[in-house]
PDB file of C-alpha atoms and ligand atoms in Angstrom:
ATOM      1  CA  MET A   1       0.104  -0.154   0.006  1.00 88.00           C
ATOM      2  CA  ILE A   2       1.678   3.419  -1.251  1.00 93.00           C
ATOM      3  CA  ARG A   3       1.166   6.174   1.247  1.00 95.00           C
ATOM      4  CA  TRP A   4       2.528   9.682   0.097  1.00 97.00           C
ATOM      5  CA  ALA A   5       3.724  12.259   2.412  1.00 98.00           C
ATOM      6  CA  VAL A   6       3.895  15.759   0.462  1.00 98.00           C
ATOM      7  CA  PHE A   7       6.681  18.225   1.717  1.00 98.00           C
ATOM      8  CA  VAL A   8       5.689  21.974   1.264  1.00 98.00           C
ATOM      9  CA  SER A   9       6.894  25.312   2.314  1.00 98.00           C
ATOM     10  CA  GLY A  10       4.792  27.874   0.516  1.00 97.00           C
ATOM     11  CA  LEU A  11       1.574  28.495  -1.679  1.00 97.00           C
ATOM     12  CA  GLY A  12       1.091  24.610  -2.189  1.00 98.00           C
ATOM     13  CA  SER A  13      -0.411  24.883  -5.717  1.00 98.00           C
ATOM     14  CA  ASN A  14       1.560  21.825  -6.421  1.00 98.00           C
ATOM     15  CA  LEU A  15      -0.054  20.130  -3.210  1.00 98.00           C
ATOM     16  CA  ALA A  16      -3.599  21.318  -4.587  1.00 98.00           C
ATOM     17  CA  ALA A  17      -2.798  19.339  -7.828  1.00 98.00           C
ATOM     18  CA  LEU A  18      -1.946  16.189  -5.845  1.00 98.00           C
ATOM     19  CA  LEU A  19      -5.092  16.667  -3.680  1.00 97.00           C
ATOM     20  CA  GLU A  20      -7.274  16.663  -6.781  1.00 97.00           C
ATOM     21  CA  ILE A  21      -6.189  13.028  -7.700  1.00 95.00           C
ATOM     22  CA  ARG A  22      -6.278  11.909  -4.062  1.00 91.00           C
ATOM     23  CA  ASP A  23      -9.135   9.542  -4.604  1.00 91.00           C
ATOM     24  CA  LYS A  24      -6.928   7.396  -6.666  1.00 92.00           C
ATOM     25  CA  TYR A  25      -3.754   8.396  -4.939  1.00 92.00           C
ATOM     26  CA  PRO A  26      -4.208   9.367  -1.247  1.00 90.00           C
ATOM     27  CA  MET A  27      -1.947  11.826   0.317  1.00 95.00           C
ATOM     28  CA  ALA A  28      -1.541  10.515   3.878  1.00 97.00           C
ATOM     29  CA  LEU A  29       0.371  13.426   5.285  1.00 98.00           C
ATOM     30  CA  VAL A  30       1.633  17.032   4.463  1.00 98.00           C
ATOM     31  CA  VAL A  31       4.805  18.098   6.146  1.00 98.00           C
ATOM     32  CA  SER A  32       5.325  21.834   6.199  1.00 98.00           C
ATOM     33  CA  SER A  33       8.606  23.941   6.978  1.00 98.00           C
ATOM     34  CA  LYS A  34       6.121  26.795   7.582  1.00 97.00           C
ATOM     35  CA  GLU A  35       2.997  26.921   9.843  1.00 97.00           C
ATOM     36  CA  SER A  36       1.898  30.072   7.907  1.00 97.00           C
ATOM     37  CA  ALA A  37       2.246  28.333   4.359  1.00 98.00           C
ATOM     38  CA  TYR A  38      -0.980  28.580   2.387  1.00 98.00           C
ATOM     39  CA  ALA A  39      -0.191  24.796   1.562  1.00 98.00           C
ATOM     40  CA  VAL A  40      -1.077  24.205   5.155  1.00 98.00           C
ATOM     41  CA  THR A  41      -4.614  25.796   4.757  1.00 98.00           C
ATOM     42  CA  ARG A  42      -5.100  23.484   1.848  1.00 98.00           C
ATOM     43  CA  ALA A  43      -4.120  20.344   3.496  1.00 98.00           C
ATOM     44  CA  ARG A  44      -6.496  21.161   6.602  1.00 98.00           C
ATOM     45  CA  GLU A  45      -9.282  21.900   4.286  1.00 98.00           C
ATOM     46  CA  ALA A  46      -8.844  18.510   2.540  1.00 97.00           C
ATOM     47  CA  GLN A  47      -8.532  16.807   6.037  1.00 97.00           C
ATOM     48  CA  VAL A  48      -5.188  15.759   5.341  1.00 98.00           C
ATOM     49  CA  PRO A  49      -2.906  15.330   8.576  1.00 97.00           C
ATOM     50  CA  VAL A  50      -0.373  18.017   8.939  1.00 98.00           C
ATOM     51  CA  GLN A  51       3.081  18.124  10.397  1.00 97.00           C
ATOM     52  CA  ILE A  52       4.697  21.464  11.073  1.00 98.00           C
ATOM     53  CA  LEU A  53       8.348  21.211  11.184  1.00 97.00           C
ATOM     54  CA  PRO A  54      10.070  23.057  14.160  1.00 96.00           C
ATOM     55  CA  THR A  55      13.147  25.367  13.532  1.00 94.00           C
ATOM     56  CA  PRO A  56      15.637  23.992  13.652  1.00 95.00           C
ATOM     57  CA  ILE A  57      14.174  20.760  12.040  1.00 96.00           C
ATOM     58  CA  ASP A  58      14.581  17.649  14.282  1.00 96.00           C
ATOM     59  CA  TRP A  59      14.948  15.178  11.268  1.00 97.00           C
ATOM     60  CA  ALA A  60      14.881  12.132  13.627  1.00 96.00           C
ATOM     61  CA  GLN A  61      11.608  13.117  14.743  1.00 96.00           C
ATOM     62  CA  VAL A  62      10.432  13.624  11.111  1.00 97.00           C
ATOM     63  CA  LEU A  63      11.676  10.018  10.299  1.00 97.00           C
ATOM     64  CA  LYS A  64       9.827   8.825  13.521  1.00 96.00           C
ATOM     65  CA  HIS A  65       6.531  10.429  12.345  1.00 96.00           C
ATOM     66  CA  LEU A  66       6.759   9.067   8.935  1.00 98.00           C
ATOM     67  CA  GLU A  67       7.116   5.748  10.142  1.00 97.00           C
ATOM     68  CA  GLU A  68       4.368   6.227  12.501  1.00 96.00           C
ATOM     69  CA  ALA A  69       2.166   7.241   9.507  1.00 97.00           C
ATOM     70  CA  GLN A  70       3.400   4.254   7.487  1.00 97.00           C
ATOM     71  CA  ILE A  71       4.480   6.734   4.806  1.00 97.00           C
ATOM     72  CA  THR A  72       6.092   4.863   1.752  1.00 97.00           C
ATOM     73  CA  HIS A  73       6.813   7.751  -0.679  1.00 97.00           C
ATOM     74  CA  ILE A  74       7.940  11.325  -0.135  1.00 98.00           C
ATOM     75  CA  PHE A  75       7.210  14.175  -2.707  1.00 98.00           C
ATOM     76  CA  LEU A  76       8.975  17.387  -2.037  1.00 98.00           C
ATOM     77  CA  ALA A  77       6.647  19.784  -3.853  1.00 97.00           C
ATOM     78  CA  GLY A  78       7.870  23.366  -3.323  1.00 95.00           C
ATOM     79  CA  PHE A  79       9.693  22.245  -0.200  1.00 97.00           C
ATOM     80  CA  MET A  80      12.548  24.785   0.388  1.00 95.00           C
ATOM     81  CA  LYS A  81      14.766  22.947   2.820  1.00 94.00           C
ATOM     82  CA  VAL A  82      17.596  20.489   2.022  1.00 92.00           C
ATOM     83  CA  LEU A  83      17.208  16.966   3.343  1.00 94.00           C
ATOM     84  CA  PRO A  84      20.363  16.383   5.395  1.00 95.00           C
ATOM     85  CA  GLN A  85      22.528  13.232   4.792  1.00 93.00           C
ATOM     86  CA  ASN A  86      21.426  11.649   8.225  1.00 93.00           C
ATOM     87  CA  PHE A  87      17.786  11.970   7.079  1.00 96.00           C
ATOM     88  CA  LEU A  88      18.678  10.514   3.495  1.00 95.00           C
ATOM     89  CA  GLN A  89      20.788   7.655   5.062  1.00 94.00           C
ATOM     90  CA  ASN A  90      17.856   6.503   7.237  1.00 95.00           C
ATOM     91  CA  TRP A  91      15.126   6.701   4.631  1.00 95.00           C
ATOM     92  CA  ASP A  92      15.437   3.857   2.051  1.00 93.00           C
ATOM     93  CA  LYS A  93      12.199   4.582   0.085  1.00 96.00           C
ATOM     94  CA  PRO A  94      11.541   6.794  -2.755  1.00 96.00           C
ATOM     95  CA  ILE A  95      11.717  10.556  -2.345  1.00 97.00           C
ATOM     96  CA  LEU A  96      10.674  12.632  -5.513  1.00 97.00           C
ATOM     97  CA  ASN A  97      11.541  16.267  -5.884  1.00 97.00           C
ATOM     98  CA  LEU A  98       9.972  18.901  -8.076  1.00 97.00           C
ATOM     99  CA  HIS A  99      12.242  21.540  -9.513  1.00 97.00           C
ATOM    100  CA  PRO A 100      11.418  24.278 -12.249  1.00 98.00           C
ATOM    101  CA  SER A 101      14.294  23.910 -14.652  1.00 98.00           C
ATOM    102  CA  LEU A 102      15.648  21.350 -17.079  1.00 98.00           C
ATOM    103  CA  LEU A 103      18.147  19.781 -14.731  1.00 96.00           C
ATOM    104  CA  PRO A 104      21.023  19.398 -14.710  1.00 96.00           C
ATOM    105  CA  ASP A 105      20.725  23.065 -15.896  1.00 97.00           C
ATOM    106  CA  TYR A 106      19.707  25.639 -13.416  1.00 97.00           C
ATOM    107  CA  PRO A 107      19.686  23.802  -9.984  1.00 95.00           C
ATOM    108  CA  GLY A 108      19.010  25.909  -6.873  1.00 93.00           C
ATOM    109  CA  LEU A 109      16.891  28.967  -6.387  1.00 95.00           C
ATOM    110  CA  LYS A 110      15.359  31.379  -8.987  1.00 97.00           C
ATOM    111  CA  SER A 111      15.772  28.875 -11.853  1.00 98.00           C
ATOM    112  CA  ILE A 112      13.130  30.191 -14.135  1.00 98.00           C
ATOM    113  CA  GLU A 113      14.464  33.667 -13.719  1.00 98.00           C
ATOM    114  CA  ARG A 114      18.026  32.674 -14.300  1.00 98.00           C
ATOM    115  CA  ALA A 115      17.138  30.512 -17.385  1.00 98.00           C
ATOM    116  CA  TYR A 116      14.869  33.285 -18.735  1.00 98.00           C
ATOM    117  CA  ASN A 117      17.584  35.938 -18.386  1.00 98.00           C
ATOM    118  CA  ASP A 118      19.958  33.620 -20.043  1.00 98.00           C
ATOM    119  CA  ARG A 119      17.617  33.082 -22.872  1.00 97.00           C
ATOM    120  CA  ALA A 120      18.071  29.348 -22.221  1.00 98.00           C
ATOM    121  CA  ASP A 121      15.288  26.413 -22.508  1.00 98.00           C
ATOM    122  CA  ILE A 122      12.790  26.525 -19.753  1.00 98.00           C
ATOM    123  CA  GLY A 123      11.098  23.676 -18.249  1.00 98.00           C
ATOM    124  CA  VAL A 124      10.241  21.284 -15.240  1.00 98.00           C
ATOM    125  CA  THR A 125      11.885  18.258 -13.758  1.00 98.00           C
ATOM    126  CA  ILE A 126      10.995  15.661 -11.416  1.00 98.00           C
ATOM    127  CA  HIS A 127      13.792  13.505 -10.125  1.00 97.00           C
ATOM    128  CA  HIS A 128      14.517  11.083  -7.345  1.00 96.00           C
ATOM    129  CA  VAL A 129      16.491  12.667  -4.292  1.00 95.00           C
ATOM    130  CA  THR A 130      19.865  11.744  -3.737  1.00 87.00           C
ATOM    131  CA  GLU A 131      22.398  13.253  -1.274  1.00 82.00           C
ATOM    132  CA  ALA A 132      23.354  15.841  -3.908  1.00 79.00           C
ATOM    133  CA  VAL A 133      21.078  18.638  -4.126  1.00 75.00           C
ATOM    134  CA  ASP A 134      18.860  18.792  -7.381  1.00 74.00           C
ATOM    135  CA  ASP A 135      20.696  15.753  -8.631  1.00 79.00           C
ATOM    136  CA  GLY A 136      19.526  12.236  -8.710  1.00 88.00           C
ATOM    137  CA  GLU A 137      17.774  10.088 -11.467  1.00 95.00           C
ATOM    138  CA  ILE A 138      15.184  11.994 -13.616  1.00 97.00           C
ATOM    139  CA  LEU A 139      11.710  10.638 -13.438  1.00 97.00           C
ATOM    140  CA  LEU A 140       9.823  13.155 -15.593  1.00 98.00           C
ATOM    141  CA  GLN A 141      11.163  16.313 -17.608  1.00 98.00           C
ATOM    142  CA  GLU A 142       9.222  18.666 -19.796  1.00 98.00           C
ATOM    143  CA  LYS A 143      10.309  21.704 -21.685  1.00 98.00           C
ATOM    144  CA  VAL A 144       7.900  24.501 -21.533  1.00 98.00           C
ATOM    145  CA  PHE A 145       9.630  27.088 -23.661  1.00 98.00           C
ATOM    146  CA  ASP A 146      12.769  27.155 -25.728  1.00 96.00           C
ATOM    147  CA  GLY A 147      15.121  30.081 -24.956  1.00 92.00           C
ATOM    148  CA  GLU A 148      14.064  32.460 -27.877  1.00 93.00           C
ATOM    149  CA  GLN A 149      10.253  31.600 -27.356  1.00 94.00           C
ATOM    150  CA  ALA A 150      10.263  32.719 -23.803  1.00 96.00           C
ATOM    151  CA  GLN A 151      11.506  36.016 -24.816  1.00 96.00           C
ATOM    152  CA  SER A 152       8.174  37.155 -26.390  1.00 96.00           C
ATOM    153  CA  LEU A 153       6.612  36.856 -22.886  1.00 97.00           C
ATOM    154  CA  SER A 154       7.132  38.276 -19.467  1.00 98.00           C
ATOM    155  CA  LEU A 155       8.887  36.479 -16.889  1.00 98.00           C
ATOM    156  CA  GLU A 156       5.421  36.477 -15.019  1.00 98.00           C
ATOM    157  CA  GLU A 157       3.773  34.901 -17.830  1.00 98.00           C
ATOM    158  CA  VAL A 158       6.573  32.201 -18.309  1.00 98.00           C
ATOM    159  CA  THR A 159       6.684  31.458 -14.559  1.00 98.00           C
ATOM    160  CA  LYS A 160       2.716  30.887 -14.710  1.00 98.00           C
ATOM    161  CA  SER A 161       3.131  28.589 -17.702  1.00 98.00           C
ATOM    162  CA  VAL A 162       5.812  26.509 -15.673  1.00 98.00           C
ATOM    163  CA  HIS A 163       3.592  26.290 -12.629  1.00 98.00           C
ATOM    164  CA  GLN A 164       0.789  25.010 -15.080  1.00 98.00           C
ATOM    165  CA  VAL A 165       3.124  22.335 -16.379  1.00 98.00           C
ATOM    166  CA  GLU A 166       4.227  21.442 -12.869  1.00 98.00           C
ATOM    167  CA  HIS A 167       0.808  20.753 -11.725  1.00 98.00           C
ATOM    168  CA  ARG A 168       0.266  18.195 -14.507  1.00 98.00           C
ATOM    169  CA  LEU A 169       3.688  16.619 -14.090  1.00 98.00           C
ATOM    170  CA  VAL A 170       3.447  16.241 -10.204  1.00 98.00           C
ATOM    171  CA  CYS A 171       0.390  14.206 -10.736  1.00 98.00           C
ATOM    172  CA  GLN A 172       1.920  12.147 -13.713  1.00 98.00           C
ATOM    173  CA  ALA A 173       4.850  11.287 -11.511  1.00 98.00           C
ATOM    174  CA  VAL A 174       2.552   9.852  -8.802  1.00 97.00           C
ATOM    175  CA  GLU A 175       0.777   7.814 -11.398  1.00 96.00           C
ATOM    176  CA  LYS A 176       4.048   6.672 -12.878  1.00 96.00           C
ATOM    177  CA  ILE A 177       5.418   5.585  -9.555  1.00 95.00           C
ATOM    178  CA  CYS A 178       2.126   3.873  -8.429  1.00 94.00           C
ATOM    179  CA  GLY A 179       2.273   2.094 -11.744  1.00 85.00           C
ATOM    180  CA  GLY A 180      -1.256   3.108 -12.732  1.00 65.00           C
ATOM    181  CA  HIS A 181      -2.691   0.925  -9.908  1.00 59.00           C
ATOM    182  CA  HIS A 182      -4.586   3.123  -7.347  1.00 56.00           C
ATOM    183  CA  GLY A 183      -3.175   4.175  -3.918  1.00 47.00           C
TER     184      GLY A 183
HETATM  185  C1  LIG B   1       7.262  25.427  -7.374  1.00 55.20           C
HETATM  186  O1  LIG B   1       7.724  26.411  -8.598  1.00 55.20           O
HETATM  187  C2  LIG B   1       8.406  24.522  -7.209  1.00 55.20           C
HETATM  188  O2  LIG B   1       9.023  23.919  -8.300  1.00 55.20           O
HETATM  189  C3  LIG B   1       9.399  25.383  -6.450  1.00 55.20           C
HETATM  190  O3  LIG B   1       8.484  26.113  -5.597  1.00 55.20           O
HETATM  191  C4  LIG B   1       7.437  26.312  -6.209  1.00 55.20           C
HETATM  192  C5  LIG B   1       6.226  26.048  -5.256  1.00 55.20           C
HETATM  193  O4  LIG B   1       5.136  26.150  -5.596  1.00 55.20           O
HETATM  194  N1  LIG B   1      10.289  24.688  -5.563  1.00 55.20           N
HETATM  195  P1  LIG B   1       3.973  25.523  -4.578  1.00 55.20           P
HETATM  196  O5  LIG B   1       4.150  25.779  -3.164  1.00 55.20           O
HETATM  197  O6  LIG B   1       3.549  24.125  -5.201  1.00 55.20           O
HETATM  198  O7  LIG B   1       2.760  26.550  -5.118  1.00 55.20           O
END
């Protein structure tokens, strides 16, 4: 039985996309690095259990909570913290991360803006998480604009299109991992 935990830090628009398919792929837990994140509101409205991470994060406590909730898969969907080695070494099940660039290009922060300013291709990647940040085997990747195409739009318009692709891709990633069968 696959049970997902979605890790969030902000608006939660990708969590919202995942919540839309929860009848087939239930999200068993939302873990947020911020109590005030709108993603927490979305989780509570959907009656999904929420764990708010303290600062500093007690990663041993996170592991314990995930095990108690019988979580089998983690999706980092807009999660703005780096998972430390000791967490990754103690978690042997899949972790997916959503990143708004065509990795390995533009890892890190402000990826869309940096690719846009460089007239580089713009896209979305969902990859398995390893101990190196924004590295790990790519599960899904989709180009949203090629470098020149994006220049005819504003950064805001490009960003909006990237988020729309993210919302579809996070659902495709869950479906792909779950092998099409439910839950
Ligand atoms: C997304 O662009 C994600 O790729 C990035 O932060 C944003 C989070 O969006 N890491 P949301 O919180 O899911 O709306």
